[in-house]
Amino acid sequence: MSGFRTVMLLSALTALFMALGYTLGGSGGAVIALLVAAGMNLFTFWNADRIVLSMHHAREVDAASAPEYYNLVAELARRAGLPMPRVYLIDEPHPNAFATGRDPEHAAVAATTGLLSMLSRDEVAGVMAHELGHVRNRDTLIMTMVATIAGAISMLANFGLFFRGGDNENGHGNIAATLLAVIVAPFAAMIVQMAISRTREYGADKAGAEISGNPRALASALAKISGRAETIPNPVAARNPAAAQLYIVPVHVSELFSTHPATEKRIAALEDMARSTPATPRTRRSSALDPLRRD
């Protein structure tokens, strides 16, 4: 069912891209748009992780360079039954994390230094388990591909008035085409993008709580991160708003236009899980995780 939903969502975005191409260039424009969309899908399929990681200037770490952080991810991946992902660190004060890659065998997870220094070890475990939940649910590829095509639709729509502005043979048709290009197509793409992100965030929260064994730690992490994410600048999201759907919490919190469900609703769902799930005994440490610790 997940694969079918993925195909349908990508097909919907590709159709929007073709419709936009048709309004700008007729049947020839639709064909060009189809070829461009197919090319973007193929390129993103093979390079999704490189695109996202290079965008954030992430650097890969290992057991020698970031032992606590790396070993925590390794333990969570073992619990999740996943291959060990590549682990990245982003030197940014903005607290956030994401996962990327075309499948579990080619996955990568990343967290900012701001997130690791802000949260307790249990909370970091909840966050990274959430990201591994995306990997296990095979969300990472579709999230990156949808962001790529949706971004391309918005970019192409910006040129709608320019390309159609000189066509005065049919004024009404010109107005309708311009409205479709500049307003309807990018708005529809945004709706599809939001739908896929919100649905999958709930699934990743559930998987993350199961992997970490501590729903309340993830709930606590979400509360802390969402409060700080609104006040600490995120330069990557400022340059490329489509990247916001990759993060564990959105950069701009809005119930209608956010790519994520309301954080309060996610926390409530996790609290419900905690009440119905027996606590898993573990060694707790309340201090923040030092990503470069060398014990």
PDB file of C-alpha atoms in Angstrom:
ATOM      1  CA  MET A   1       0.000   0.000   0.000  1.00  0.00           C
ATOM      2  CA  SER A   2       2.894   2.356   0.800  1.00  0.00           C
ATOM      3  CA  GLY A   3       4.422   1.733  -2.631  1.00  0.00           C
ATOM      4  CA  PHE A   4       1.074   2.386  -4.324  1.00  0.00           C
ATOM      5  CA  ARG A   5       0.643   5.657  -2.416  1.00  0.00           C
ATOM      6  CA  THR A   6       4.159   6.696  -3.414  1.00  0.00           C
ATOM      7  CA  VAL A   7       3.451   6.073  -7.098  1.00  0.00           C
ATOM      8  CA  MET A   8       0.152   7.953  -6.926  1.00  0.00           C
ATOM      9  CA  LEU A   9       1.688  10.991  -5.223  1.00  0.00           C
ATOM     10  CA  LEU A  10       4.573  11.194  -7.665  1.00  0.00           C
ATOM     11  CA  SER A  11       2.144  10.726 -10.554  1.00  0.00           C
ATOM     12  CA  ALA A  12      -0.016  13.585  -9.236  1.00  0.00           C
ATOM     13  CA  LEU A  13       2.962  15.925  -9.004  1.00  0.00           C
ATOM     14  CA  THR A  14       4.207  14.903 -12.445  1.00  0.00           C
ATOM     15  CA  ALA A  15       0.718  15.557 -13.879  1.00  0.00           C
ATOM     16  CA  LEU A  16       0.738  19.012 -12.287  1.00  0.00           C
ATOM     17  CA  PHE A  17       4.135  19.674 -13.795  1.00  0.00           C
ATOM     18  CA  MET A  18       2.846  18.609 -17.239  1.00  0.00           C
ATOM     19  CA  ALA A  19      -0.285  20.763 -16.906  1.00  0.00           C
ATOM     20  CA  LEU A  20       1.874  23.725 -16.062  1.00  0.00           C
ATOM     21  CA  GLY A  21       4.091  22.967 -19.058  1.00  0.00           C
ATOM     22  CA  TYR A  22       0.997  22.801 -21.296  1.00  0.00           C
ATOM     23  CA  THR A  23      -0.257  26.219 -20.170  1.00  0.00           C
ATOM     24  CA  LEU A  24       3.145  27.703 -20.941  1.00  0.00           C
ATOM     25  CA  GLY A  25       3.973  25.900 -24.188  1.00  0.00           C
ATOM     26  CA  GLY A  26       1.005  23.878 -25.404  1.00  0.00           C
ATOM     27  CA  SER A  27       1.403  20.164 -26.191  1.00  0.00           C
ATOM     28  CA  GLY A  28       5.144  20.650 -26.791  1.00  0.00           C
ATOM     29  CA  GLY A  29       5.494  22.216 -23.365  1.00  0.00           C
ATOM     30  CA  ALA A  30       3.663  19.276 -21.764  1.00  0.00           C
ATOM     31  CA  VAL A  31       6.050  16.794 -23.411  1.00  0.00           C
ATOM     32  CA  ILE A  32       9.080  18.793 -22.288  1.00  0.00           C
ATOM     33  CA  ALA A  33       7.665  18.973 -18.754  1.00  0.00           C
ATOM     34  CA  LEU A  34       7.158  15.187 -18.735  1.00  0.00           C
ATOM     35  CA  LEU A  35      10.753  14.599 -19.813  1.00  0.00           C
ATOM     36  CA  VAL A  36      12.050  17.048 -17.224  1.00  0.00           C
ATOM     37  CA  ALA A  37       9.962  15.409 -14.460  1.00  0.00           C
ATOM     38  CA  ALA A  38      11.193  11.943 -15.468  1.00  0.00           C
ATOM     39  CA  GLY A  39      14.780  13.197 -15.453  1.00  0.00           C
ATOM     40  CA  MET A  40      14.357  14.749 -12.017  1.00  0.00           C
ATOM     41  CA  ASN A  41      12.845  11.532 -10.651  1.00  0.00           C
ATOM     42  CA  LEU A  42      15.742   9.428 -11.939  1.00  0.00           C
ATOM     43  CA  PHE A  43      18.407  11.863 -10.778  1.00  0.00           C
ATOM     44  CA  THR A  44      16.860  12.241  -7.340  1.00  0.00           C
ATOM     45  CA  PHE A  45      16.401   8.464  -6.965  1.00  0.00           C
ATOM     46  CA  TRP A  46      20.156   7.895  -7.257  1.00  0.00           C
ATOM     47  CA  ASN A  47      21.348  11.087  -5.573  1.00  0.00           C
ATOM     48  CA  ALA A  48      18.755  11.920  -2.882  1.00  0.00           C
ATOM     49  CA  ASP A  49      21.195  11.554   0.009  1.00  0.00           C
ATOM     50  CA  ARG A  50      23.960  13.584  -1.669  1.00  0.00           C
ATOM     51  CA  ILE A  51      21.527  16.385  -2.522  1.00  0.00           C
ATOM     52  CA  VAL A  52      20.274  16.792   1.034  1.00  0.00           C
ATOM     53  CA  LEU A  53      23.589  16.303   2.839  1.00  0.00           C
ATOM     54  CA  SER A  54      25.527  18.709   0.629  1.00  0.00           C
ATOM     55  CA  MET A  55      22.739  21.272   1.051  1.00  0.00           C
ATOM     56  CA  HIS A  56      23.344  21.195   4.813  1.00  0.00           C
ATOM     57  CA  HIS A  57      27.167  20.976   4.650  1.00  0.00           C
ATOM     58  CA  ALA A  58      26.936  17.824   6.753  1.00  0.00           C
ATOM     59  CA  ARG A  59      30.104  15.928   7.625  1.00  0.00           C
ATOM     60  CA  GLU A  60      30.242  12.195   8.168  1.00  0.00           C
ATOM     61  CA  VAL A  61      31.328  10.925  11.585  1.00  0.00           C
ATOM     62  CA  ASP A  62      32.269   7.514  12.943  1.00  0.00           C
ATOM     63  CA  ALA A  63      32.992   5.747  16.228  1.00  0.00           C
ATOM     64  CA  ALA A  64      36.346   7.503  16.501  1.00  0.00           C
ATOM     65  CA  SER A  65      35.264  11.078  15.766  1.00  0.00           C
ATOM     66  CA  ALA A  66      31.869  11.076  17.576  1.00  0.00           C
ATOM     67  CA  PRO A  67      31.668   7.933  19.713  1.00  0.00           C
ATOM     68  CA  GLU A  68      28.575   8.691  21.814  1.00  0.00           C
ATOM     69  CA  TYR A  69      26.487   9.902  18.915  1.00  0.00           C
ATOM     70  CA  TYR A  70      27.616   7.187  16.485  1.00  0.00           C
ATOM     71  CA  ASN A  71      27.239   4.326  18.974  1.00  0.00           C
ATOM     72  CA  LEU A  72      23.782   5.526  19.975  1.00  0.00           C
ATOM     73  CA  VAL A  73      22.645   5.411  16.335  1.00  0.00           C
ATOM     74  CA  ALA A  74      24.255   1.977  15.939  1.00  0.00           C
ATOM     75  CA  GLU A  75      22.338   0.618  18.928  1.00  0.00           C
ATOM     76  CA  LEU A  76      19.049   2.062  17.668  1.00  0.00           C
ATOM     77  CA  ALA A  77      19.636   0.660  14.169  1.00  0.00           C
ATOM     78  CA  ARG A  78      20.229  -2.759  15.719  1.00  0.00           C
ATOM     79  CA  ARG A  79      16.970  -2.537  17.651  1.00  0.00           C
ATOM     80  CA  ALA A  80      15.137  -1.471  14.488  1.00  0.00           C
ATOM     81  CA  GLY A  81      16.573  -4.359  12.487  1.00  0.00           C
ATOM     82  CA  LEU A  82      18.169  -1.959  10.005  1.00  0.00           C
ATOM     83  CA  PRO A  83      21.588  -1.867   8.329  1.00  0.00           C
ATOM     84  CA  MET A  84      23.888   0.660   9.931  1.00  0.00           C
ATOM     85  CA  PRO A  85      23.224   4.020   8.244  1.00  0.00           C
ATOM     86  CA  ARG A  86      25.898   6.590   7.575  1.00  0.00           C
ATOM     87  CA  VAL A  87      25.929   9.137  10.393  1.00  0.00           C
ATOM     88  CA  TYR A  88      26.369  12.869   9.835  1.00  0.00           C
ATOM     89  CA  LEU A  89      26.812  15.915  12.003  1.00  0.00           C
ATOM     90  CA  ILE A  90      25.787  19.461  11.037  1.00  0.00           C
ATOM     91  CA  ASP A  91      27.558  22.286  12.818  1.00  0.00           C
ATOM     92  CA  GLU A  92      24.517  24.532  13.329  1.00  0.00           C
ATOM     93  CA  PRO A  93      22.853  25.894  16.498  1.00  0.00           C
ATOM     94  CA  HIS A  94      19.418  25.259  15.005  1.00  0.00           C
ATOM     95  CA  PRO A  95      18.026  22.097  16.703  1.00  0.00           C
ATOM     96  CA  ASN A  96      16.868  19.575  14.127  1.00  0.00           C
ATOM     97  CA  ALA A  97      17.533  16.189  12.531  1.00  0.00           C
ATOM     98  CA  PHE A  98      16.611  14.307   9.374  1.00  0.00           C
ATOM     99  CA  ALA A  99      17.104  11.057   7.473  1.00  0.00           C
ATOM    100  CA  THR A 100      17.725  10.594   3.772  1.00  0.00           C
ATOM    101  CA  GLY A 101      18.658   7.929   1.209  1.00  0.00           C
ATOM    102  CA  ARG A 102      16.844   5.843  -1.390  1.00  0.00           C
ATOM    103  CA  ASP A 103      16.451   2.727   0.790  1.00  0.00           C
ATOM    104  CA  PRO A 104      17.592   1.285   4.145  1.00  0.00           C
ATOM    105  CA  GLU A 105      20.792  -0.045   2.543  1.00  0.00           C
ATOM    106  CA  HIS A 106      21.753   3.477   1.397  1.00  0.00           C
ATOM    107  CA  ALA A 107      20.390   5.519   4.297  1.00  0.00           C
ATOM    108  CA  ALA A 108      21.959   8.367   6.221  1.00  0.00           C
ATOM    109  CA  VAL A 109      20.884  10.182   9.372  1.00  0.00           C
ATOM    110  CA  ALA A 110      22.004  13.623  10.472  1.00  0.00           C
ATOM    111  CA  ALA A 111      21.598  15.845  13.499  1.00  0.00           C
ATOM    112  CA  THR A 112      22.726  19.359  14.293  1.00  0.00           C
ATOM    113  CA  THR A 113      25.142  20.139  17.096  1.00  0.00           C
ATOM    114  CA  GLY A 114      22.430  22.389  18.483  1.00  0.00           C
ATOM    115  CA  LEU A 115      20.074  19.436  18.879  1.00  0.00           C
ATOM    116  CA  LEU A 116      22.672  17.146  20.487  1.00  0.00           C
ATOM    117  CA  SER A 117      23.700  19.757  23.040  1.00  0.00           C
ATOM    118  CA  MET A 118      20.116  20.710  23.915  1.00  0.00           C
ATOM    119  CA  LEU A 119      18.577  17.298  24.616  1.00  0.00           C
ATOM    120  CA  SER A 120      19.224  14.554  27.137  1.00  0.00           C
ATOM    121  CA  ARG A 121      20.583  11.227  25.932  1.00  0.00           C
ATOM    122  CA  ASP A 122      17.134   9.607  26.087  1.00  0.00           C
ATOM    123  CA  GLU A 123      15.650  12.495  24.109  1.00  0.00           C
ATOM    124  CA  VAL A 124      18.381  12.260  21.474  1.00  0.00           C
ATOM    125  CA  ALA A 125      17.674   8.532  21.257  1.00  0.00           C
ATOM    126  CA  GLY A 126      13.994   9.291  20.659  1.00  0.00           C
ATOM    127  CA  VAL A 127      14.801  11.764  17.900  1.00  0.00           C
ATOM    128  CA  MET A 128      17.261   9.481  16.105  1.00  0.00           C
ATOM    129  CA  ALA A 129      14.832   6.564  16.490  1.00  0.00           C
ATOM    130  CA  HIS A 130      12.203   8.748  14.783  1.00  0.00           C
ATOM    131  CA  GLU A 131      14.596   9.294  11.876  1.00  0.00           C
ATOM    132  CA  LEU A 132      15.327   5.567  11.687  1.00  0.00           C
ATOM    133  CA  GLY A 133      11.548   5.084  11.675  1.00  0.00           C
ATOM    134  CA  HIS A 134      11.472   7.107   8.439  1.00  0.00           C
ATOM    135  CA  VAL A 135      14.180   4.805   7.068  1.00  0.00           C
ATOM    136  CA  ARG A 136      12.335   1.652   8.115  1.00  0.00           C
ATOM    137  CA  ASN A 137       9.067   2.962   6.669  1.00  0.00           C
ATOM    138  CA  ARG A 138      10.903   3.855   3.429  1.00  0.00           C
ATOM    139  CA  ASP A 139       9.848   7.492   3.642  1.00  0.00           C
ATOM    140  CA  THR A 140      13.190   9.107   2.904  1.00  0.00           C
ATOM    141  CA  LEU A 141      13.253   8.712  -0.866  1.00  0.00           C
ATOM    142  CA  ILE A 142       9.690   9.875  -1.511  1.00  0.00           C
ATOM    143  CA  MET A 143      10.070  12.885   0.795  1.00  0.00           C
ATOM    144  CA  THR A 144      13.135  14.093  -1.107  1.00  0.00           C
ATOM    145  CA  MET A 145      11.615  13.391  -4.533  1.00  0.00           C
ATOM    146  CA  VAL A 146       8.341  15.145  -3.708  1.00  0.00           C
ATOM    147  CA  ALA A 147      10.255  18.161  -2.417  1.00  0.00           C
ATOM    148  CA  THR A 148      12.277  18.257  -5.643  1.00  0.00           C
ATOM    149  CA  ILE A 149       9.278  18.151  -7.999  1.00  0.00           C
ATOM    150  CA  ALA A 150       7.157  20.482  -5.871  1.00  0.00           C
ATOM    151  CA  GLY A 151      10.020  22.956  -5.816  1.00  0.00           C
ATOM    152  CA  ALA A 152      10.374  22.688  -9.600  1.00  0.00           C
ATOM    153  CA  ILE A 153       6.651  23.374 -10.070  1.00  0.00           C
ATOM    154  CA  SER A 154       6.884  26.515  -7.962  1.00  0.00           C
ATOM    155  CA  MET A 155      10.003  27.624  -9.825  1.00  0.00           C
ATOM    156  CA  LEU A 156       8.401  27.079 -13.228  1.00  0.00           C
ATOM    157  CA  ALA A 157       5.245  28.875 -12.102  1.00  0.00           C
ATOM    158  CA  ASN A 158       7.307  31.987 -11.374  1.00  0.00           C
ATOM    159  CA  PHE A 159       7.993  32.228 -15.094  1.00  0.00           C
ATOM    160  CA  GLY A 160       4.339  31.768 -16.067  1.00  0.00           C
ATOM    161  CA  LEU A 161       3.539  35.433 -16.517  1.00  0.00           C
ATOM    162  CA  PHE A 162       6.805  36.049 -18.360  1.00  0.00           C
ATOM    163  CA  PHE A 163       6.200  33.312 -20.928  1.00  0.00           C
ATOM    164  CA  ARG A 164       2.503  34.089 -21.428  1.00  0.00           C
ATOM    165  CA  GLY A 165       2.671  37.843 -21.151  1.00  0.00           C
ATOM    166  CA  GLY A 166       3.262  38.392 -24.878  1.00  0.00           C
ATOM    167  CA  ASP A 167       0.352  36.218 -26.030  1.00  0.00           C
ATOM    168  CA  ASN A 168      -2.511  38.598 -26.731  1.00  0.00           C
ATOM    169  CA  GLU A 169      -4.494  36.508 -29.210  1.00  0.00           C
ATOM    170  CA  ASN A 170      -6.808  35.164 -26.557  1.00  0.00           C
ATOM    171  CA  GLY A 171      -7.030  37.411 -23.542  1.00  0.00           C
ATOM    172  CA  HIS A 172      -9.352  35.179 -21.493  1.00  0.00           C
ATOM    173  CA  GLY A 173      -7.283  32.080 -22.215  1.00  0.00           C
ATOM    174  CA  ASN A 174      -4.159  33.996 -21.299  1.00  0.00           C
ATOM    175  CA  ILE A 175      -5.650  35.031 -17.937  1.00  0.00           C
ATOM    176  CA  ALA A 176      -6.785  31.465 -17.157  1.00  0.00           C
ATOM    177  CA  ALA A 177      -3.397  30.025 -18.089  1.00  0.00           C
ATOM    178  CA  THR A 178      -1.604  32.597 -15.975  1.00  0.00           C
ATOM    179  CA  LEU A 179      -3.821  31.866 -12.968  1.00  0.00           C
ATOM    180  CA  LEU A 180      -3.173  28.129 -13.373  1.00  0.00           C
ATOM    181  CA  ALA A 181       0.556  28.636 -13.738  1.00  0.00           C
ATOM    182  CA  VAL A 182       1.083  31.202 -11.001  1.00  0.00           C
ATOM    183  CA  ILE A 183      -1.494  30.139  -8.388  1.00  0.00           C
ATOM    184  CA  VAL A 184      -3.253  26.804  -8.887  1.00  0.00           C
ATOM    185  CA  ALA A 185      -0.364  24.483  -9.832  1.00  0.00           C
ATOM    186  CA  PRO A 186       2.076  25.461  -7.054  1.00  0.00           C
ATOM    187  CA  PHE A 187      -0.733  25.545  -4.483  1.00  0.00           C
ATOM    188  CA  ALA A 188      -1.876  22.034  -5.490  1.00  0.00           C
ATOM    189  CA  ALA A 189       1.727  20.823  -5.318  1.00  0.00           C
ATOM    190  CA  MET A 190       1.984  22.290  -1.823  1.00  0.00           C
ATOM    191  CA  ILE A 191      -1.167  20.437  -0.726  1.00  0.00           C
ATOM    192  CA  VAL A 192       0.188  17.107  -1.987  1.00  0.00           C
ATOM    193  CA  GLN A 193       3.532  17.781  -0.331  1.00  0.00           C
ATOM    194  CA  MET A 194       1.877  18.619   2.996  1.00  0.00           C
ATOM    195  CA  ALA A 195      -0.334  15.513   2.850  1.00  0.00           C
ATOM    196  CA  ILE A 196       2.580  13.141   2.403  1.00  0.00           C
ATOM    197  CA  SER A 197       4.673  14.805   5.106  1.00  0.00           C
ATOM    198  CA  ARG A 198       1.951  14.910   7.775  1.00  0.00           C
ATOM    199  CA  THR A 199       0.928  11.281   7.274  1.00  0.00           C
ATOM    200  CA  ARG A 200       4.471  10.006   7.447  1.00  0.00           C
ATOM    201  CA  GLU A 201       5.451  12.052  10.513  1.00  0.00           C
ATOM    202  CA  TYR A 202       2.857  10.248  12.625  1.00  0.00           C
ATOM    203  CA  GLY A 203       4.158   6.907  11.342  1.00  0.00           C
ATOM    204  CA  ALA A 204       7.758   7.845  12.128  1.00  0.00           C
ATOM    205  CA  ASP A 205       6.784   9.017  15.637  1.00  0.00           C
ATOM    206  CA  LYS A 206       5.153   5.647  16.295  1.00  0.00           C
ATOM    207  CA  ALA A 207       8.119   3.731  14.893  1.00  0.00           C
ATOM    208  CA  GLY A 208      10.570   5.911  16.815  1.00  0.00           C
ATOM    209  CA  ALA A 209       8.753   5.326  20.092  1.00  0.00           C
ATOM    210  CA  GLU A 210       8.829   1.579  19.458  1.00  0.00           C
ATOM    211  CA  ILE A 211      12.520   1.534  18.516  1.00  0.00           C
ATOM    212  CA  SER A 212      13.666   3.659  21.451  1.00  0.00           C
ATOM    213  CA  GLY A 213      11.163   2.078  23.855  1.00  0.00           C
ATOM    214  CA  ASN A 214      10.464   5.500  25.359  1.00  0.00           C
ATOM    215  CA  PRO A 215       7.567   7.478  23.810  1.00  0.00           C
ATOM    216  CA  ARG A 216       7.734  10.167  26.505  1.00  0.00           C
ATOM    217  CA  ALA A 217      11.390  10.951  25.736  1.00  0.00           C
ATOM    218  CA  LEU A 218      10.479  11.603  22.101  1.00  0.00           C
ATOM    219  CA  ALA A 219       7.511  13.715  23.214  1.00  0.00           C
ATOM    220  CA  SER A 220       9.783  15.738  25.503  1.00  0.00           C
ATOM    221  CA  ALA A 221      12.296  16.208  22.671  1.00  0.00           C
ATOM    222  CA  LEU A 222       9.592  17.451  20.301  1.00  0.00           C
ATOM    223  CA  ALA A 223       8.430  20.010  22.863  1.00  0.00           C
ATOM    224  CA  LYS A 224      11.963  21.337  23.374  1.00  0.00           C
ATOM    225  CA  ILE A 225      12.909  21.392  19.696  1.00  0.00           C
ATOM    226  CA  SER A 226       9.718  23.036  18.441  1.00  0.00           C
ATOM    227  CA  GLY A 227      10.093  25.907  20.876  1.00  0.00           C
ATOM    228  CA  ARG A 228      13.681  26.654  19.850  1.00  0.00           C
ATOM    229  CA  ALA A 229      13.272  25.926  16.125  1.00  0.00           C
ATOM    230  CA  GLU A 230      11.007  28.960  15.788  1.00  0.00           C
ATOM    231  CA  THR A 231      13.559  31.352  17.273  1.00  0.00           C
ATOM    232  CA  ILE A 232      16.945  30.082  15.998  1.00  0.00           C
ATOM    233  CA  PRO A 233      17.561  30.822  12.293  1.00  0.00           C
ATOM    234  CA  ASN A 234      17.916  27.918   9.865  1.00  0.00           C
ATOM    235  CA  PRO A 235      19.898  29.187   6.851  1.00  0.00           C
ATOM    236  CA  VAL A 236      19.195  26.096   4.719  1.00  0.00           C
ATOM    237  CA  ALA A 237      15.415  26.373   5.108  1.00  0.00           C
ATOM    238  CA  ALA A 238      15.643  30.107   4.438  1.00  0.00           C
ATOM    239  CA  ARG A 239      17.333  29.402   1.082  1.00  0.00           C
ATOM    240  CA  ASN A 240      15.225  26.355   0.213  1.00  0.00           C
ATOM    241  CA  PRO A 241      11.822  26.174   1.990  1.00  0.00           C
ATOM    242  CA  ALA A 242      11.154  22.712   0.485  1.00  0.00           C
ATOM    243  CA  ALA A 243      13.793  21.320   2.859  1.00  0.00           C
ATOM    244  CA  ALA A 244      11.485  21.997   5.833  1.00  0.00           C
ATOM    245  CA  GLN A 245       9.560  18.764   5.294  1.00  0.00           C
ATOM    246  CA  LEU A 246      12.713  16.719   5.951  1.00  0.00           C
ATOM    247  CA  TYR A 247      13.167  17.926   9.543  1.00  0.00           C
ATOM    248  CA  ILE A 248      11.686  16.321  12.638  1.00  0.00           C
ATOM    249  CA  VAL A 249       9.906  19.604  13.410  1.00  0.00           C
ATOM    250  CA  PRO A 250       8.973  22.352  10.915  1.00  0.00           C
ATOM    251  CA  VAL A 251      10.786  25.650  10.747  1.00  0.00           C
ATOM    252  CA  HIS A 252       7.532  27.634  10.574  1.00  0.00           C
ATOM    253  CA  VAL A 253       4.728  26.253  12.715  1.00  0.00           C
ATOM    254  CA  SER A 254       1.261  26.671  11.201  1.00  0.00           C
ATOM    255  CA  GLU A 255      -1.579  24.186  11.354  1.00  0.00           C
ATOM    256  CA  LEU A 256      -2.777  25.009   7.831  1.00  0.00           C
ATOM    257  CA  PHE A 257       0.461  25.487   5.891  1.00  0.00           C
ATOM    258  CA  SER A 258       2.993  23.426   7.860  1.00  0.00           C
ATOM    259  CA  THR A 259       4.467  20.322   6.264  1.00  0.00           C
ATOM    260  CA  HIS A 260       4.109  18.626   9.668  1.00  0.00           C
ATOM    261  CA  PRO A 261       1.169  17.914  11.979  1.00  0.00           C
ATOM    262  CA  ALA A 262       0.833  20.259  14.938  1.00  0.00           C
ATOM    263  CA  THR A 263       3.522  19.351  17.479  1.00  0.00           C
ATOM    264  CA  GLU A 264       0.909  19.325  20.256  1.00  0.00           C
ATOM    265  CA  LYS A 265      -1.014  16.578  18.446  1.00  0.00           C
ATOM    266  CA  ARG A 266       2.130  14.519  17.941  1.00  0.00           C
ATOM    267  CA  ILE A 267       3.005  14.847  21.623  1.00  0.00           C
ATOM    268  CA  ALA A 268      -0.540  13.828  22.629  1.00  0.00           C
ATOM    269  CA  ALA A 269      -0.311  10.717  20.426  1.00  0.00           C
ATOM    270  CA  LEU A 270       3.023   9.777  22.000  1.00  0.00           C
ATOM    271  CA  GLU A 271       1.626  10.285  25.500  1.00  0.00           C
ATOM    272  CA  ASP A 272      -1.220   7.919  24.610  1.00  0.00           C
ATOM    273  CA  MET A 273       1.364   5.364  23.486  1.00  0.00           C
ATOM    274  CA  ALA A 274       3.315   5.787  26.733  1.00  0.00           C
ATOM    275  CA  ARG A 275       0.213   5.113  28.826  1.00  0.00           C
ATOM    276  CA  SER A 276      -0.491   1.889  26.948  1.00  0.00           C
ATOM    277  CA  THR A 277       3.126   0.670  26.687  1.00  0.00           C
ATOM    278  CA  PRO A 278       5.047  -0.835  29.623  1.00  0.00           C
ATOM    279  CA  ALA A 279       8.205   1.091  30.430  1.00  0.00           C
ATOM    280  CA  THR A 280      11.446  -0.463  29.187  1.00  0.00           C
ATOM    281  CA  PRO A 281      14.207  -0.574  31.849  1.00  0.00           C
ATOM    282  CA  ARG A 282      17.303   1.361  30.745  1.00  0.00           C
ATOM    283  CA  THR A 283      20.260   3.233  32.116  1.00  0.00           C
ATOM    284  CA  ARG A 284      19.315   6.887  32.130  1.00  0.00           C
ATOM    285  CA  ARG A 285      21.507   9.927  31.905  1.00  0.00           C
ATOM    286  CA  SER A 286      19.964  13.393  32.074  1.00  0.00           C
ATOM    287  CA  SER A 287      22.897  15.377  30.672  1.00  0.00           C
ATOM    288  CA  ALA A 288      23.048  16.472  27.057  1.00  0.00           C
ATOM    289  CA  LEU A 289      24.837  14.265  24.549  1.00  0.00           C
ATOM    290  CA  ASP A 290      28.259  15.581  23.553  1.00  0.00           C
ATOM    291  CA  PRO A 291      28.700  14.620  19.888  1.00  0.00           C
ATOM    292  CA  LEU A 292      32.496  14.763  20.161  1.00  0.00           C
ATOM    293  CA  ARG A 293      32.903  13.028  23.513  1.00  0.00           C
ATOM    294  CA  ARG A 294      35.964  10.743  23.696  1.00  0.00           C
ATOM    295  CA  ASP A 295      35.501   8.642  26.844  1.00  0.00           C
TER     296      ASP A 295
END
